[in-house]
């Protein structure tokens, strides 16, 4: 018992700062949509929601490119490799990243309406959504540099500066976004587009402040490219560091796309409601994800320390930490769904759709405790590919077919909510069965046996 109490303490100690940092990042995005929902209305929220899967895909590319660029910069700063080879990596990584930024910017700007049409965006918000997506495309460079600076701040281990970057962005969005939406003093009234412009300005200010900090305290970190070149071998050697974050965020974009395609035909109110409730899903999952990351870290320590017997207590400890939070959140969403939705938007028709979702999906939230405790163990054992595979299967095999069937048999958009619930449950149960099977130990036990063999 005392050992399990100690394990729970370790989980909480690791999870708490992770939760705080993630919460601050999320608050920055939530402020944006709260202002849009209350100051402009459901049509603007629907336009943002219709563009959201494309923005998520853009974020995946920007984040992956930023990781690709930051790796050789950090290696050169720490002098882990020879200068000539490091300069070649710098040249290739910057060339690839600049080309990616240009291609995404031009491609999304020109194809914005076509992409939104493929996703079935409601006609009532098509013009607004197209303009919003084109502005987001033009700001893709800002997105890339924001990810690059936060990646470097994380790599050099300076948490305070990273928090400062997030705090500046949050405070800026809190103040500037409403001024550009409604027009205040010297700020023009630009509506939804003003919200985007304000966010870009805030990101640029935060970027230059953080850049100045890095230049002053970490001289030699920013190694300039000496030529523009692409080398396949060098590029392939750098890609592994960027692929995990790219795949993870691409999966989020795919998951949202798999649902928005079924939601859009039911009109802009359904699109707006789904965007709001998807943000609520992220908030609900936040504590459990922080615990999952903590479990992942501790599992790696147990594996490297050859203390496999401690992982069972780690799993139980993760569940005991997760369950109270997920239960209270699920209960709140079931009992007070209208109050939660109205934090973001007050349009009655949108609120009613959101309330139906929360009442249905609150049961699925209870499975977050099990899902993320299992995934923490599996990821810590080096089998993160399995969790990604399970997520992909739950989307393609469960969520999409169930949504397609239920929307055609008279359940309308409510059928999509039941499909999301089904995928949550199947994903959690699948991860639990894999954990119970012990297959996540494969390779670990073989490695230990190999090391134990006499030479």
Short mmCIF file of C-alpha atoms in Angstrom, two decimals:
data_model
loop_
_atom_site.label_atom_id
_atom_site.label_comp_id
_atom_site.label_asym_id
_atom_site.label_seq_id
_atom_site.Cartn_x
_atom_site.Cartn_y
_atom_site.Cartn_z
CA UNK A 1 0.00 0.00 0.00
CA UNK A 2 2.77 2.41 0.93
CA UNK A 3 4.52 1.67 -2.36
CA UNK A 4 1.39 2.48 -4.37
CA UNK A 5 0.88 5.72 -2.46
CA UNK A 6 4.46 6.67 -3.34
CA UNK A 7 3.83 5.82 -6.99
CA UNK A 8 0.70 7.99 -7.06
CA UNK A 9 2.72 10.81 -5.55
CA UNK A 10 5.32 10.49 -8.31
CA UNK A 11 2.61 10.53 -10.97
CA UNK A 12 1.01 13.67 -9.55
CA UNK A 13 4.39 15.39 -9.15
CA UNK A 14 5.23 14.78 -12.81
CA UNK A 15 1.73 15.36 -14.20
CA UNK A 16 1.00 18.67 -12.46
CA UNK A 17 3.53 20.91 -14.33
CA UNK A 18 2.65 19.15 -17.59
CA UNK A 19 -1.02 19.91 -16.95
CA UNK A 20 -0.33 23.57 -16.12
CA UNK A 21 1.73 24.14 -19.26
CA UNK A 22 -0.81 22.38 -21.49
CA UNK A 23 -3.67 24.29 -19.85
CA UNK A 24 -1.96 27.63 -20.52
CA UNK A 25 -1.47 26.70 -24.18
CA UNK A 26 -5.11 25.67 -24.45
CA UNK A 27 -6.40 28.81 -22.73
CA UNK A 28 -4.72 30.89 -25.43
CA UNK A 29 -6.79 29.14 -28.10
CA UNK A 30 -9.99 29.12 -26.04
CA UNK A 31 -9.90 32.88 -25.49
CA UNK A 32 -9.93 33.34 -29.26
CA UNK A 33 -13.05 31.24 -29.81
CA UNK A 34 -14.88 32.63 -26.75
CA UNK A 35 -14.50 36.17 -28.09
CA UNK A 36 -15.64 35.06 -31.55
CA UNK A 37 -18.65 33.20 -30.15
CA UNK A 38 -19.86 36.02 -27.91
CA UNK A 39 -19.00 39.06 -30.04
CA UNK A 40 -19.78 37.80 -33.54
CA UNK A 41 -22.01 34.73 -33.25
CA UNK A 42 -22.64 31.24 -34.48
CA UNK A 43 -21.88 31.89 -38.17
CA UNK A 44 -18.33 32.97 -37.35
CA UNK A 45 -17.83 29.99 -35.03
CA UNK A 46 -19.13 27.70 -37.78
CA UNK A 47 -16.66 29.25 -40.25
CA UNK A 48 -13.76 28.62 -37.86
CA UNK A 49 -15.02 25.09 -37.19
CA UNK A 50 -15.29 24.32 -40.90
CA UNK A 51 -11.64 25.37 -41.36
CA UNK A 52 -10.37 23.63 -38.24
CA UNK A 53 -9.30 20.29 -39.81
CA UNK A 54 -7.24 22.15 -42.41
CA UNK A 55 -5.71 24.36 -39.71
CA UNK A 56 -4.85 21.23 -37.70
CA UNK A 57 -3.16 19.72 -40.77
CA UNK A 58 -1.23 22.97 -41.28
CA UNK A 59 -0.18 22.87 -37.61
CA UNK A 60 1.09 19.31 -38.07
CA UNK A 61 3.27 20.41 -41.01
CA UNK A 62 4.49 23.56 -39.24
CA UNK A 63 5.34 21.69 -36.04
CA UNK A 64 7.08 18.89 -37.92
CA UNK A 65 9.12 21.38 -39.96
CA UNK A 66 10.02 23.30 -36.79
CA UNK A 67 11.29 20.10 -35.13
CA UNK A 68 13.29 19.31 -38.26
CA UNK A 69 14.94 22.75 -38.15
CA UNK A 70 15.56 22.89 -34.40
CA UNK A 71 17.40 19.54 -34.16
CA UNK A 72 20.59 20.49 -36.08
CA UNK A 73 20.53 23.97 -34.50
CA UNK A 74 20.58 22.44 -31.02
CA UNK A 75 23.23 19.87 -31.99
CA UNK A 76 25.47 22.61 -33.37
CA UNK A 77 24.99 24.67 -30.23
CA UNK A 78 25.88 21.71 -28.01
CA UNK A 79 28.77 20.75 -30.33
CA UNK A 80 27.63 17.13 -30.55
CA UNK A 81 28.73 16.74 -34.18
CA UNK A 82 31.42 18.20 -36.42
CA UNK A 83 30.83 21.68 -37.83
CA UNK A 84 30.89 20.79 -41.53
CA UNK A 85 28.28 18.07 -41.21
CA UNK A 86 26.19 20.23 -38.89
CA UNK A 87 26.22 23.12 -41.40
CA UNK A 88 25.01 20.74 -44.12
CA UNK A 89 22.15 19.65 -41.86
CA UNK A 90 21.30 23.29 -41.16
CA UNK A 91 21.21 24.03 -44.89
CA UNK A 92 19.01 21.05 -45.73
CA UNK A 93 16.61 21.51 -42.81
CA UNK A 94 16.06 25.21 -43.56
CA UNK A 95 15.65 24.54 -47.29
CA UNK A 96 13.07 21.84 -46.66
CA UNK A 97 11.21 23.98 -44.10
CA UNK A 98 11.11 27.08 -46.31
CA UNK A 99 9.84 25.03 -49.25
CA UNK A 100 7.18 23.44 -47.01
CA UNK A 101 6.03 26.86 -45.80
CA UNK A 102 5.82 28.22 -49.34
CA UNK A 103 3.98 25.19 -50.73
CA UNK A 104 1.45 25.12 -47.88
CA UNK A 105 0.86 28.87 -48.04
CA UNK A 106 0.30 28.95 -51.81
CA UNK A 107 -1.58 25.64 -51.94
CA UNK A 108 -4.06 26.39 -49.15
CA UNK A 109 -4.60 29.99 -50.30
CA UNK A 110 -5.44 28.94 -53.87
CA UNK A 111 -7.38 25.78 -52.99
CA UNK A 112 -9.24 27.11 -49.92
CA UNK A 113 -12.73 27.08 -51.43
CA UNK A 114 -12.20 23.71 -53.09
CA UNK A 115 -11.02 22.08 -49.85
CA UNK A 116 -13.97 23.50 -47.92
CA UNK A 117 -16.35 22.29 -50.63
CA UNK A 118 -14.95 18.75 -50.38
CA UNK A 119 -15.56 18.87 -46.61
CA UNK A 120 -19.19 19.84 -47.24
CA UNK A 121 -18.98 23.27 -45.63
CA UNK A 122 -22.47 24.83 -45.32
CA UNK A 123 -23.15 27.41 -48.03
CA UNK A 124 -24.21 30.01 -45.46
CA UNK A 125 -20.66 30.25 -44.11
CA UNK A 126 -18.67 29.37 -47.25
CA UNK A 127 -17.55 32.93 -48.03
CA UNK A 128 -16.58 33.68 -44.44
CA UNK A 129 -14.77 30.35 -44.06
CA UNK A 130 -12.89 30.80 -47.34
CA UNK A 131 -11.64 34.25 -46.30
CA UNK A 132 -10.66 32.96 -42.86
CA UNK A 133 -8.74 30.00 -44.29
CA UNK A 134 -6.89 32.19 -46.79
CA UNK A 135 -5.78 34.53 -44.01
CA UNK A 136 -4.63 31.51 -42.00
CA UNK A 137 -2.63 30.36 -45.04
CA UNK A 138 -0.94 33.76 -45.32
CA UNK A 139 -0.06 33.51 -41.63
CA UNK A 140 1.46 30.04 -41.97
CA UNK A 141 4.98 31.49 -41.75
CA UNK A 142 4.09 32.98 -38.36
CA UNK A 143 2.76 29.59 -37.26
CA UNK A 144 6.01 27.90 -38.29
CA UNK A 145 8.26 30.38 -36.48
CA UNK A 146 6.07 30.21 -33.35
CA UNK A 147 6.52 26.43 -33.25
CA UNK A 148 10.25 26.81 -33.91
CA UNK A 149 10.80 29.21 -31.04
CA UNK A 150 8.79 27.12 -28.56
CA UNK A 151 10.64 23.99 -29.69
CA UNK A 152 14.01 25.67 -29.10
CA UNK A 153 12.92 26.99 -25.71
CA UNK A 154 11.89 23.47 -24.76
CA UNK A 155 15.12 21.95 -26.09
CA UNK A 156 17.35 24.28 -24.11
CA UNK A 157 15.25 23.49 -21.04
CA UNK A 158 14.24 27.02 -20.14
CA UNK A 159 10.69 26.57 -18.87
CA UNK A 160 10.21 30.15 -17.66
CA UNK A 161 10.89 31.64 -21.09
CA UNK A 162 8.48 29.17 -22.69
CA UNK A 163 5.82 30.12 -20.15
CA UNK A 164 6.53 33.79 -20.86
CA UNK A 165 5.93 33.19 -24.57
CA UNK A 166 2.57 31.56 -23.81
CA UNK A 167 1.62 34.22 -21.25
CA UNK A 168 2.31 37.06 -23.72
CA UNK A 169 0.21 35.36 -26.37
CA UNK A 170 -2.64 34.72 -23.92
CA UNK A 171 -2.67 38.27 -22.55
CA UNK A 172 -2.43 39.73 -26.05
CA UNK A 173 -5.37 37.68 -27.33
CA UNK A 174 -7.38 38.59 -24.25
CA UNK A 175 -6.95 42.31 -24.97
CA UNK A 176 -6.44 42.75 -28.71
CA UNK A 177 -8.83 40.22 -30.23
CA UNK A 178 -12.06 41.91 -29.00
CA UNK A 179 -10.71 45.34 -30.02
CA UNK A 180 -10.15 44.18 -33.61
CA UNK A 181 -13.45 42.32 -33.73
CA UNK A 182 -15.76 45.18 -32.72
CA UNK A 183 -13.48 48.16 -33.42
CA UNK A 184 -12.13 50.18 -30.51
CA UNK A 185 -10.19 53.45 -30.68
CA UNK A 186 -7.58 53.18 -33.45
CA UNK A 187 -8.50 49.53 -34.16
CA UNK A 188 -10.82 48.99 -37.16
CA UNK A 189 -13.91 46.78 -36.93
CA UNK A 190 -12.93 43.64 -38.85
CA UNK A 191 -15.11 40.94 -37.28
CA UNK A 192 -13.73 37.40 -37.60
CA UNK A 193 -10.83 38.53 -39.76
CA UNK A 194 -9.84 41.01 -37.07
CA UNK A 195 -9.59 38.15 -34.57
CA UNK A 196 -7.10 36.40 -36.86
CA UNK A 197 -5.04 39.54 -37.49
CA UNK A 198 -4.88 40.29 -33.76
CA UNK A 199 -3.67 36.76 -33.00
CA UNK A 200 -0.98 37.05 -35.67
CA UNK A 201 0.26 40.36 -34.25
CA UNK A 202 0.39 38.90 -30.75
CA UNK A 203 2.32 35.85 -32.01
CA UNK A 204 4.86 38.06 -33.80
CA UNK A 205 5.42 40.17 -30.66
CA UNK A 206 5.82 37.05 -28.49
CA UNK A 207 8.18 35.55 -31.08
CA UNK A 208 10.53 38.54 -31.16
CA UNK A 209 10.62 38.81 -27.36
CA UNK A 210 11.50 35.12 -27.04
CA UNK A 211 13.97 35.36 -29.93
CA UNK A 212 15.72 38.25 -28.23
CA UNK A 213 15.98 36.19 -25.06
CA UNK A 214 17.54 33.25 -26.90
CA UNK A 215 19.99 35.43 -28.81
CA UNK A 216 21.14 37.08 -25.60
CA UNK A 217 21.42 33.95 -23.45
CA UNK A 218 22.28 31.24 -25.99
CA UNK A 219 24.82 32.74 -28.37
CA UNK A 220 25.61 30.39 -31.23
CA UNK A 221 22.20 28.68 -31.15
CA UNK A 222 21.03 30.28 -34.39
CA UNK A 223 23.38 29.01 -37.08
CA UNK A 224 22.55 30.60 -40.42
CA UNK A 225 22.20 28.50 -43.59
CA UNK A 226 25.11 29.14 -45.96
CA UNK A 227 23.33 27.77 -49.03
CA UNK A 228 19.98 26.39 -50.09
CA UNK A 229 20.17 22.70 -50.87
CA UNK A 230 18.26 19.43 -50.56
CA UNK A 231 20.10 16.21 -49.79
CA UNK A 232 17.99 13.08 -49.55
CA UNK A 233 20.29 11.21 -47.18
CA UNK A 234 20.62 14.14 -44.77
CA UNK A 235 16.89 14.87 -44.93
CA UNK A 236 16.00 11.24 -44.18
CA UNK A 237 18.39 11.26 -41.22
CA UNK A 238 16.56 14.29 -39.78
CA UNK A 239 12.97 13.21 -40.49
CA UNK A 240 12.64 10.71 -37.58
CA UNK A 241 12.76 13.55 -35.01
CA UNK A 242 9.88 15.37 -36.71
CA UNK A 243 7.68 12.43 -37.65
CA UNK A 244 6.17 11.60 -34.21
CA UNK A 245 4.74 15.09 -33.68
CA UNK A 246 3.69 15.29 -37.33
CA UNK A 247 1.89 11.93 -37.22
CA UNK A 248 0.23 12.68 -33.89
CA UNK A 249 -1.16 16.03 -35.02
CA UNK A 250 -2.10 14.67 -38.44
CA UNK A 251 -4.14 12.02 -36.66
CA UNK A 252 -6.00 14.77 -34.79
CA UNK A 253 -6.75 16.47 -38.11
CA UNK A 254 -7.94 13.18 -39.59
CA UNK A 255 -10.16 12.50 -36.58
CA UNK A 256 -11.81 15.90 -36.82
CA UNK A 257 -12.22 15.52 -40.60
CA UNK A 258 -13.88 12.13 -40.20
CA UNK A 259 -16.62 13.79 -38.15
CA UNK A 260 -16.97 17.24 -39.74
CA UNK A 261 -17.81 15.59 -43.08
CA UNK A 262 -20.88 14.03 -41.43
CA UNK A 263 -21.76 17.12 -39.37
CA UNK A 264 -21.60 19.80 -42.09
CA UNK A 265 -24.66 18.55 -44.05
CA UNK A 266 -26.84 19.38 -41.02
CA UNK A 267 -26.10 23.09 -41.32
CA UNK A 268 -23.95 25.82 -39.83
CA UNK A 269 -25.43 25.45 -36.32
CA UNK A 270 -24.25 21.82 -36.20
CA UNK A 271 -20.82 22.86 -37.51
CA UNK A 272 -20.52 25.59 -34.87
CA UNK A 273 -21.68 23.22 -32.11
CA UNK A 274 -19.20 20.54 -33.12
CA UNK A 275 -16.30 22.97 -33.08
CA UNK A 276 -17.23 24.12 -29.57
CA UNK A 277 -17.68 20.60 -28.21
CA UNK A 278 -14.42 19.44 -29.79
CA UNK A 279 -12.68 22.16 -27.74
CA UNK A 280 -14.53 20.88 -24.65
CA UNK A 281 -13.31 17.34 -25.44
CA UNK A 282 -9.74 18.66 -25.40
CA UNK A 283 -10.26 20.32 -22.02
CA UNK A 284 -11.80 17.18 -20.55
CA UNK A 285 -8.90 15.02 -21.74
CA UNK A 286 -6.23 17.41 -20.45
CA UNK A 287 -5.78 16.00 -16.89
CA UNK A 288 -5.79 12.40 -18.14
CA UNK A 289 -3.25 13.20 -20.86
CA UNK A 290 -0.95 14.85 -18.30
CA UNK A 291 -1.17 11.69 -16.19
CA UNK A 292 -0.47 9.59 -19.30
CA UNK A 293 2.74 11.54 -20.00
CA UNK A 294 3.81 11.11 -16.38
CA UNK A 295 3.13 7.36 -16.57
CA UNK A 296 5.10 7.18 -19.82
CA UNK A 297 8.13 8.79 -18.15
CA UNK A 298 7.93 6.51 -15.11
CA UNK A 299 7.43 3.40 -17.25
CA UNK A 300 10.61 4.21 -19.17
CA UNK A 301 12.44 4.53 -15.85
CA UNK A 302 11.11 1.15 -14.68
CA UNK A 303 12.05 -0.49 -18.00
CA UNK A 304 15.59 0.92 -17.98
CA UNK A 305 15.97 0.04 -14.32
CA UNK A 306 14.71 -3.51 -14.99
CA UNK A 307 11.87 -3.07 -12.46
CA UNK A 308 9.05 -4.46 -14.58
CA UNK A 309 7.15 -5.65 -11.51
CA UNK A 310 6.53 -2.00 -10.54
CA UNK A 311 4.57 -1.25 -13.72
CA UNK A 312 1.42 -2.97 -12.43
CA UNK A 313 1.28 -0.60 -9.43
CA UNK A 314 2.01 2.27 -11.82
CA UNK A 315 -1.06 1.34 -13.87
CA UNK A 316 -3.24 1.15 -10.77
CA UNK A 317 -1.82 4.43 -9.51
CA UNK A 318 -2.60 6.13 -12.82
CA UNK A 319 -6.18 4.89 -12.69
CA UNK A 320 -6.65 6.08 -9.10
CA UNK A 321 -5.31 9.52 -10.00
CA UNK A 322 -7.39 9.77 -13.18
CA UNK A 323 -10.74 8.41 -12.02
CA UNK A 324 -11.76 11.24 -9.61
CA UNK A 325 -11.02 13.92 -12.22
CA UNK A 326 -12.73 12.16 -15.11
CA UNK A 327 -15.75 11.25 -12.98
CA UNK A 328 -16.27 14.84 -11.78
CA UNK A 329 -15.82 16.22 -15.29
CA UNK A 330 -18.18 13.65 -16.82
CA UNK A 331 -20.79 14.30 -14.10
CA UNK A 332 -20.56 18.07 -14.65
CA UNK A 333 -20.99 17.66 -18.40
CA UNK A 334 -24.05 15.48 -17.88
CA UNK A 335 -25.73 17.65 -15.23
CA UNK A 336 -24.80 21.14 -16.46
CA UNK A 337 -24.19 20.88 -20.22
CA UNK A 338 -25.98 24.12 -21.11
CA UNK A 339 -23.84 26.19 -18.74
CA UNK A 340 -20.67 24.67 -20.18
CA UNK A 341 -21.68 25.34 -23.82
CA UNK A 342 -22.71 28.92 -23.00
CA UNK A 343 -19.16 29.70 -21.89
CA UNK A 344 -18.32 29.64 -25.60
CA UNK A 345 -21.52 30.60 -27.39
CA UNK A 346 -25.09 31.54 -26.45
CA UNK A 347 -27.03 30.97 -29.69
CA UNK A 348 -29.96 28.74 -28.52
CA UNK A 349 -29.97 26.41 -31.54
CA UNK A 350 -26.22 25.80 -31.21
CA UNK A 351 -26.47 25.34 -27.44
CA UNK A 352 -29.21 22.69 -27.88
CA UNK A 353 -27.04 20.65 -30.26
CA UNK A 354 -24.07 20.94 -27.92
CA UNK A 355 -26.16 19.88 -24.92
CA UNK A 356 -27.25 16.71 -26.73
CA UNK A 357 -23.61 15.89 -27.45
CA UNK A 358 -22.42 16.36 -23.87
CA UNK A 359 -25.23 14.26 -22.41
CA UNK A 360 -24.39 11.41 -24.78
CA UNK A 361 -20.60 11.66 -24.68
CA UNK A 362 -20.24 12.17 -20.91
CA UNK A 363 -20.30 8.36 -20.55
CA UNK A 364 -17.36 8.17 -22.95
CA UNK A 365 -15.38 10.62 -20.81
CA UNK A 366 -15.33 8.02 -18.04
CA UNK A 367 -13.23 5.79 -20.31
CA UNK A 368 -10.49 8.45 -20.57
CA UNK A 369 -9.11 7.30 -17.20
CA UNK A 370 -8.62 3.76 -18.53
CA UNK A 371 -7.45 4.77 -22.01
CA UNK A 372 -4.70 7.15 -20.97
CA UNK A 373 -3.44 4.97 -18.10
CA UNK A 374 -3.01 2.08 -20.55
CA UNK A 375 -1.47 4.29 -23.24
CA UNK A 376 1.04 5.65 -20.73
CA UNK A 377 2.34 2.13 -20.07
CA UNK A 378 2.30 1.17 -23.77
CA UNK A 379 4.10 4.34 -24.88
CA UNK A 380 6.63 4.04 -22.07
CA UNK A 381 7.42 0.52 -23.21
CA UNK A 382 8.33 1.89 -26.64
CA UNK A 383 5.15 0.76 -28.40
CA UNK A 384 3.73 4.19 -29.26
CA UNK A 385 3.06 2.94 -32.77
CA UNK A 386 0.45 0.58 -31.30
CA UNK A 387 -1.50 3.44 -29.68
CA UNK A 388 -1.44 5.37 -32.95
CA UNK A 389 -2.65 2.27 -34.80
CA UNK A 390 -5.50 1.78 -32.32
CA UNK A 391 -6.53 5.42 -32.76
CA UNK A 392 -6.52 5.06 -36.54
CA UNK A 393 -8.55 1.85 -36.40
CA UNK A 394 -11.12 3.40 -34.04
CA UNK A 395 -11.60 6.20 -36.57
CA UNK A 396 -11.79 4.17 -39.76
CA UNK A 397 -13.41 0.95 -38.50
CA UNK A 398 -15.74 2.35 -35.82
CA UNK A 399 -16.34 6.10 -35.99
CA UNK A 400 -16.80 6.58 -39.73
CA UNK A 401 -18.99 3.51 -40.47
CA UNK A 402 -21.16 4.03 -37.37
CA UNK A 403 -21.65 7.72 -38.21
CA UNK A 404 -22.51 6.86 -41.81
CA UNK A 405 -25.09 4.27 -40.74
CA UNK A 406 -26.75 6.19 -37.91
CA UNK A 407 -27.08 9.44 -39.86
CA UNK A 408 -28.92 7.52 -42.57
CA UNK A 409 -31.44 5.78 -40.31
CA UNK A 410 -33.04 8.92 -38.91
CA UNK A 411 -30.81 9.91 -36.00
CA UNK A 412 -29.45 12.92 -37.94
CA UNK A 413 -26.52 14.67 -36.25
CA UNK A 414 -27.21 12.77 -33.00
CA UNK A 415 -26.04 9.66 -34.82
CA UNK A 416 -22.60 11.25 -35.21
CA UNK A 417 -22.43 11.79 -31.44
CA UNK A 418 -23.17 8.09 -30.81
CA UNK A 419 -20.42 7.21 -33.32
CA UNK A 420 -17.94 9.33 -31.35
CA UNK A 421 -19.05 7.62 -28.12
CA UNK A 422 -18.63 4.17 -29.67
CA UNK A 423 -15.11 5.00 -30.89
CA UNK A 424 -14.11 6.29 -27.43
CA UNK A 425 -15.28 3.07 -25.77
CA UNK A 426 -13.75 0.72 -28.35
CA UNK A 427 -10.43 2.60 -28.24
CA UNK A 428 -10.25 2.42 -24.42
CA UNK A 429 -11.23 -1.27 -24.30
CA UNK A 430 -8.78 -2.12 -27.09
CA UNK A 431 -5.91 -0.41 -25.26
CA UNK A 432 -6.86 -2.17 -22.01
CA UNK A 433 -6.97 -5.59 -23.70
CA UNK A 434 -3.57 -4.97 -25.25
CA UNK A 435 -2.17 -3.94 -21.87
CA UNK A 436 -3.69 -7.04 -20.21
CA UNK A 437 -2.25 -9.30 -22.92
CA UNK A 438 1.29 -8.28 -21.97
CA UNK A 439 2.31 -7.97 -25.62
CA UNK A 440 3.71 -4.51 -24.89
CA UNK A 441 6.51 -6.35 -23.02
CA UNK A 442 7.70 -8.07 -26.18
CA UNK A 443 11.18 -6.93 -27.07
CA UNK A 444 11.81 -5.63 -23.56
CA UNK A 445 11.95 -9.11 -21.99
CA UNK A 446 13.93 -10.44 -24.97
CA UNK A 447 16.44 -7.61 -24.56
CA UNK A 448 16.81 -8.37 -20.85
CA UNK A 449 17.32 -12.10 -21.55
CA UNK A 450 19.90 -11.30 -24.20
CA UNK A 451 21.83 -9.09 -21.81
CA UNK A 452 21.72 -11.84 -19.15
CA UNK A 453 23.32 -14.40 -21.48
CA UNK A 454 27.03 -15.01 -20.82
CA UNK A 455 29.36 -13.64 -23.46
#
